[in-house]
Amino acid sequence: MAECGASGGGSSGDSLDKSITLPPDEIFRNLENAKRFAIDIGGSLTKLAYYSTVQHKVAKVRSFDHSGKGAEQEHEPPYEISVQEEITARLHFIKFENTYIEACLDFIKDHLVNTETKVIQATGGGAYKFKDLIEQKLRLRVDKEDVMTCLIKGCNFVLKNIPHEAFMYQKDADPEFRFQTNHPNIFPYLLVNIGSGVSIVKVETEDKFEWIGGSSIGGGTFWGLGALLTKTKKFDELLHLASKGQHTNVDMLVGDIYGGAYQTLGLSGNLIASSFGKSATADKEFSKEDMSKSLLHMISNDIGQLACLYAKLHNLDRVYFGGFFIRGHPVTMRTITYSINFFSKGEVQALFLRHEGYLGAIGAFLKGAEQDNPNQYSWGENYAGSSGLMSTSPELYPMQRARSGTFDLLEMDRLERPLVDLPLLLDPSSYIPDTVDLTDDAMARKYWLTCFEEALDGVVNRAIASQPDSIDAVERAEKFRQKYWNKLQTLRHQPFAYGTLTVRSLLETREHCLNEFNFPDPYSKVKQRENGIALKCFQRVIRSLDSLGWEERQFALVKGLLAGNVFDWGAKAVSDVLECEPQFGFEEAKKKLQERPWLVDSYGEWLQRLKGPPHKCALIFADNSGIDIILGVFPFVRELLFRGTEVILACNSGPALNDVTYNESLIVAERIAAMDPLIQSALKEDKLLLVQTGSSSPCLDLSRLDKGLAVLVRERSTDLVVIEGMGRAIHTNYHAALRCESLKLAVIKNSWLADRLGGRLFSVIFKYEVPAK
């Protein structure tokens, strides 16, 4: 197949049931490179995990080799670009009904080429039931793993690696999900696993957990009693009946006993006083729906109270619920949430997990992969290959249930280095990167989804243009268009599919989809050209700045930073200008800027601060290539160095739009150093350090930064953070609180956003913040 990541051959799909809408080679991707498997087989669902490698293209940059040649040609670009193949690791998780297990195992067996796996880790009750079948089909030995150990390992893994994994459920809210930000320390917590019975486990560290209680009244009780009451044998059918029932026809309420609320004890009239209480005295038949609903309430309330009591006993305020009983069912989650809130008076949180169904499979996989130590890496969800969370209310979007037939997918990519918090965050546990929550804000959501839809043609054309020598670029670009368009439509109906929906997640999903179809850097040629043009202007800009008086120069440097930030191909208002006016340059950009006073204007305070002692070390998060980094950021860096401030210049690890990457910044710095003795000596003496952020996004999440950057920030006693650009300083981090001084500056290049912030196009944000003493 043309696209990277699909398994080779066998795409007919004859071996799998015709009702499956996804082709098998889109479900079991990269099987030919599979290295290791794990499987978790429950009563009705099988969860398969495997580790594979993915070959994909990356755009590399390097300086020209001028040895043996004359001087550089005037028209020569500043560096050369080559596209190379790279291998990265990916985790695949697939969930499907047990009825498909034989067909799926057949497909896997037929498409394994040279797996290193000799053993398959298995957990769950079905690991015993299907042991012989798995060994016979895959010719692998089955090693059974302890269910609870696997669950805990899986839970720790998703809580650490998926930022919006946990959510609270609120039935009457729109949407029903309220996602939690990643807590830097996930321990301790309570895991309540509701299978046939209930297990309550206190998790204290990565490897230390203890079973502290449980109950025999769990999912099996609901299923068993439900079957006796309704003659319905299928679990999902019982849940469906419950969703249509009215429990008050069967349950006795406080109001039925007291004629209203019981004021003395503060009990409302609609509280259940006795589950099934009316059935003893009423002389009538009760509907299956009403009995199922009453039963579900009875068991969910019981579990909620039990969990609450154990949480209070062990001083824990976070309780995660998992197990086949939950299954994303709204009545279950609502009742458990209500019960926890009621009995804890709001002090304990009932939390559910987006990937709860995969915990056992993930844990079993990690048990078998300990020689690779997957915990030494960070992992990120690949939005291009994951199904996303569906609404738990079928009546909201009835069409979505047919989205992918029987299969649900999760893919995670291994990141090269561990990601950690920026040590300068004031309170990492309350840090939220994103300024606007599009899941919550329907008007903003509609605007931004339309914005990304309308920009799609431009992205497709840019992707094709970036690979002029590729014969299948047009075909791959069309596949990218279709995939990203489908993601946007999913997010229109299910804005919560991948956690909190934000401008950042929309941009990251687009980058994931571009990479999926081998467009690693659609803006590589644009950046190469713009860097070349800007480098030719560098000395002239520096001479001009050096001729100014001190105060005039400070303002010119800030204005240069802001003008550089105008050159953002991600903003339609700018890309239209850049496409139509190739001569549009640095001076033209300065004229576009809003006159002072700016929309947010702390320049006076900043100037006063500059009259004081120099900062020890400044961390600068750079934004765009070309004029922005070369004529905006580097002169500003140069002034800080001149004052005696060390500088850490942080650039993206991987490409996104026309943002400068770390590798490009190394070449740019080398070329500037050849022209400027101050930059040259700062690089030589390690007073100017270039580092990578660990990100490949136009936005910035300060809770997921390269560990090397965090170490450097500590070592150098960084006391100033400069964040520039609309993506990094407005869409994200506008409200970020730091423990040191910070500058957040950007030009607003989107008319809707300008209007929302009370300004106009090309309004300026210059926000200088000093932490409270």
mmCIF file of N, CA and C in Angstrom, residues 570-610:
data_model
loop_
_atom_site.group_PDB
_atom_site.id
_atom_site.type_symbol
_atom_site.label_atom_id
_atom_site.label_comp_id
_atom_site.label_asym_id
_atom_site.label_seq_id
_atom_site.Cartn_x
_atom_site.Cartn_y
_atom_site.Cartn_z
ATOM 1 N N GLY A 570 0.677 29.659 9.400
ATOM 2 C CA GLY A 570 -0.500 29.006 9.970
ATOM 3 C C GLY A 570 -1.695 29.929 10.073
ATOM 4 N N ALA A 571 -1.476 31.251 9.896
ATOM 5 C CA ALA A 571 -2.572 32.218 9.992
ATOM 6 C C ALA A 571 -3.013 32.615 8.589
ATOM 7 N N LYS A 572 -4.286 32.432 8.289
ATOM 8 C CA LYS A 572 -4.790 32.681 6.933
ATOM 9 C C LYS A 572 -4.567 34.134 6.514
ATOM 10 N N ALA A 573 -4.794 35.081 7.451
ATOM 11 C CA ALA A 573 -4.638 36.502 7.118
ATOM 12 C C ALA A 573 -3.215 36.791 6.642
ATOM 13 N N VAL A 574 -2.243 36.041 7.184
ATOM 14 C CA VAL A 574 -0.840 36.251 6.811
ATOM 15 C C VAL A 574 -0.486 35.451 5.560
ATOM 16 N N SER A 575 -0.911 34.181 5.519
ATOM 17 C CA SER A 575 -0.531 33.349 4.358
ATOM 18 C C SER A 575 -1.078 33.944 3.064
ATOM 19 N N ASP A 576 -2.260 34.569 3.136
ATOM 20 C CA ASP A 576 -2.823 35.229 1.944
ATOM 21 C C ASP A 576 -1.903 36.350 1.475
ATOM 22 N N VAL A 577 -1.391 37.140 2.439
ATOM 23 C CA VAL A 577 -0.480 38.245 2.102
ATOM 24 C C VAL A 577 0.822 37.686 1.530
ATOM 25 N N LEU A 578 1.381 36.667 2.173
ATOM 26 C CA LEU A 578 2.673 36.110 1.747
ATOM 27 C C LEU A 578 2.580 35.460 0.365
ATOM 28 N N GLU A 579 1.413 34.844 0.086
ATOM 29 C CA GLU A 579 1.218 34.224 -1.234
ATOM 30 C C GLU A 579 1.139 35.299 -2.326
ATOM 31 N N CYS A 580 0.431 36.399 -2.019
ATOM 32 C CA CYS A 580 0.141 37.413 -3.053
ATOM 33 C C CYS A 580 1.232 38.480 -3.154
ATOM 34 N N GLU A 581 1.980 38.708 -2.059
ATOM 35 C CA GLU A 581 2.986 39.775 -2.070
ATOM 36 C C GLU A 581 4.344 39.217 -1.649
ATOM 37 N N PRO A 582 5.060 38.583 -2.595
ATOM 38 C CA PRO A 582 6.348 37.963 -2.241
ATOM 39 C C PRO A 582 7.351 38.972 -1.675
ATOM 40 N N GLN A 583 7.171 40.280 -2.018
ATOM 41 C CA GLN A 583 8.119 41.299 -1.536
ATOM 42 C C GLN A 583 7.814 41.753 -0.108
ATOM 43 N N PHE A 584 6.707 41.225 0.490
ATOM 44 C CA PHE A 584 6.325 41.616 1.855
ATOM 45 C C PHE A 584 7.450 41.217 2.811
ATOM 46 N N GLY A 585 8.016 42.210 3.515
ATOM 47 C CA GLY A 585 9.188 41.929 4.360
ATOM 48 C C GLY A 585 9.083 42.504 5.747
ATOM 49 N N PHE A 586 10.243 42.604 6.409
ATOM 50 C CA PHE A 586 10.342 42.992 7.818
ATOM 51 C C PHE A 586 9.744 44.386 8.060
ATOM 52 N N GLU A 587 10.114 45.349 7.196
ATOM 53 C CA GLU A 587 9.624 46.726 7.384
ATOM 54 C C GLU A 587 8.115 46.804 7.172
ATOM 55 N N GLU A 588 7.632 46.046 6.174
ATOM 56 C CA GLU A 588 6.177 46.017 5.908
ATOM 57 C C GLU A 588 5.425 45.438 7.110
ATOM 58 N N ALA A 589 6.015 44.417 7.722
ATOM 59 C CA ALA A 589 5.375 43.776 8.887
ATOM 60 C C ALA A 589 5.285 44.756 10.056
ATOM 61 N N LYS A 590 6.343 45.579 10.238
ATOM 62 C CA LYS A 590 6.328 46.567 11.328
ATOM 63 C C LYS A 590 5.166 47.544 11.157
ATOM 64 N N LYS A 591 4.904 47.895 9.893
ATOM 65 C CA LYS A 591 3.809 48.852 9.619
ATOM 66 C C LYS A 591 2.439 48.250 9.896
ATOM 67 N N LYS A 592 2.346 46.909 9.851
ATOM 68 C CA LYS A 592 1.063 46.230 10.124
ATOM 69 C C LYS A 592 0.695 46.284 11.604
ATOM 70 N N LEU A 593 1.722 46.428 12.472
ATOM 71 C CA LEU A 593 1.492 46.322 13.917
ATOM 72 C C LEU A 593 0.608 47.454 14.429
ATOM 73 N N GLN A 594 -0.198 47.116 15.411
ATOM 74 C CA GLN A 594 -1.003 48.107 16.127
ATOM 75 C C GLN A 594 -0.082 49.148 16.784
ATOM 76 N N GLU A 595 -0.478 50.406 16.726
ATOM 77 C CA GLU A 595 0.266 51.451 17.438
ATOM 78 C C GLU A 595 0.020 51.312 18.942
ATOM 79 N N ARG A 596 0.989 51.777 19.745
ATOM 80 C CA ARG A 596 0.767 51.782 21.197
ATOM 81 C C ARG A 596 -0.262 52.846 21.550
ATOM 82 N N PRO A 597 -1.053 52.661 22.639
ATOM 83 C CA PRO A 597 -1.015 51.507 23.554
ATOM 84 C C PRO A 597 -1.545 50.242 22.885
ATOM 85 N N TRP A 598 -0.849 49.131 23.139
ATOM 86 C CA TRP A 598 -1.246 47.855 22.574
ATOM 87 C C TRP A 598 -2.434 47.278 23.327
ATOM 88 N N LEU A 599 -2.997 46.197 22.774
ATOM 89 C CA LEU A 599 -4.169 45.568 23.390
ATOM 90 C C LEU A 599 -3.852 45.126 24.831
ATOM 91 N N VAL A 600 -2.710 44.473 24.991
ATOM 92 C CA VAL A 600 -2.172 44.195 26.334
ATOM 93 C C VAL A 600 -0.779 44.810 26.327
ATOM 94 N N ASP A 601 -0.532 45.775 27.198
ATOM 95 C CA ASP A 601 0.689 46.581 27.071
ATOM 96 C C ASP A 601 1.386 46.758 28.419
ATOM 97 N N SER A 602 2.411 45.921 28.660
ATOM 98 C CA SER A 602 3.228 46.065 29.878
ATOM 99 C C SER A 602 4.626 46.537 29.503
ATOM 100 N N TYR A 603 4.736 47.194 28.330
ATOM 101 C CA TYR A 603 6.083 47.558 27.871
ATOM 102 C C TYR A 603 6.786 48.503 28.845
ATOM 103 N N GLY A 604 6.016 49.441 29.426
ATOM 104 C CA GLY A 604 6.605 50.393 30.383
ATOM 105 C C GLY A 604 7.270 49.683 31.551
ATOM 106 N N GLU A 605 6.591 48.684 32.095
ATOM 107 C CA GLU A 605 7.137 47.911 33.220
ATOM 108 C C GLU A 605 8.392 47.144 32.805
ATOM 109 N N TRP A 606 8.363 46.593 31.577
ATOM 110 C CA TRP A 606 9.514 45.849 31.059
ATOM 111 C C TRP A 606 10.739 46.776 30.920
ATOM 112 N N LEU A 607 10.492 47.975 30.387
ATOM 113 C CA LEU A 607 11.592 48.926 30.211
ATOM 114 C C LEU A 607 12.207 49.289 31.571
ATOM 115 N N GLN A 608 11.347 49.512 32.577
ATOM 116 C CA GLN A 608 11.842 49.804 33.920
ATOM 117 C C GLN A 608 12.709 48.667 34.454
ATOM 118 N N ARG A 609 12.242 47.410 34.201
ATOM 119 C CA ARG A 609 12.991 46.231 34.679
ATOM 120 C C ARG A 609 14.378 46.178 34.023
ATOM 121 N N LEU A 610 14.457 46.559 32.745
ATOM 122 C CA LEU A 610 15.734 46.522 32.033
ATOM 123 C C LEU A 610 16.740 47.526 32.592
#
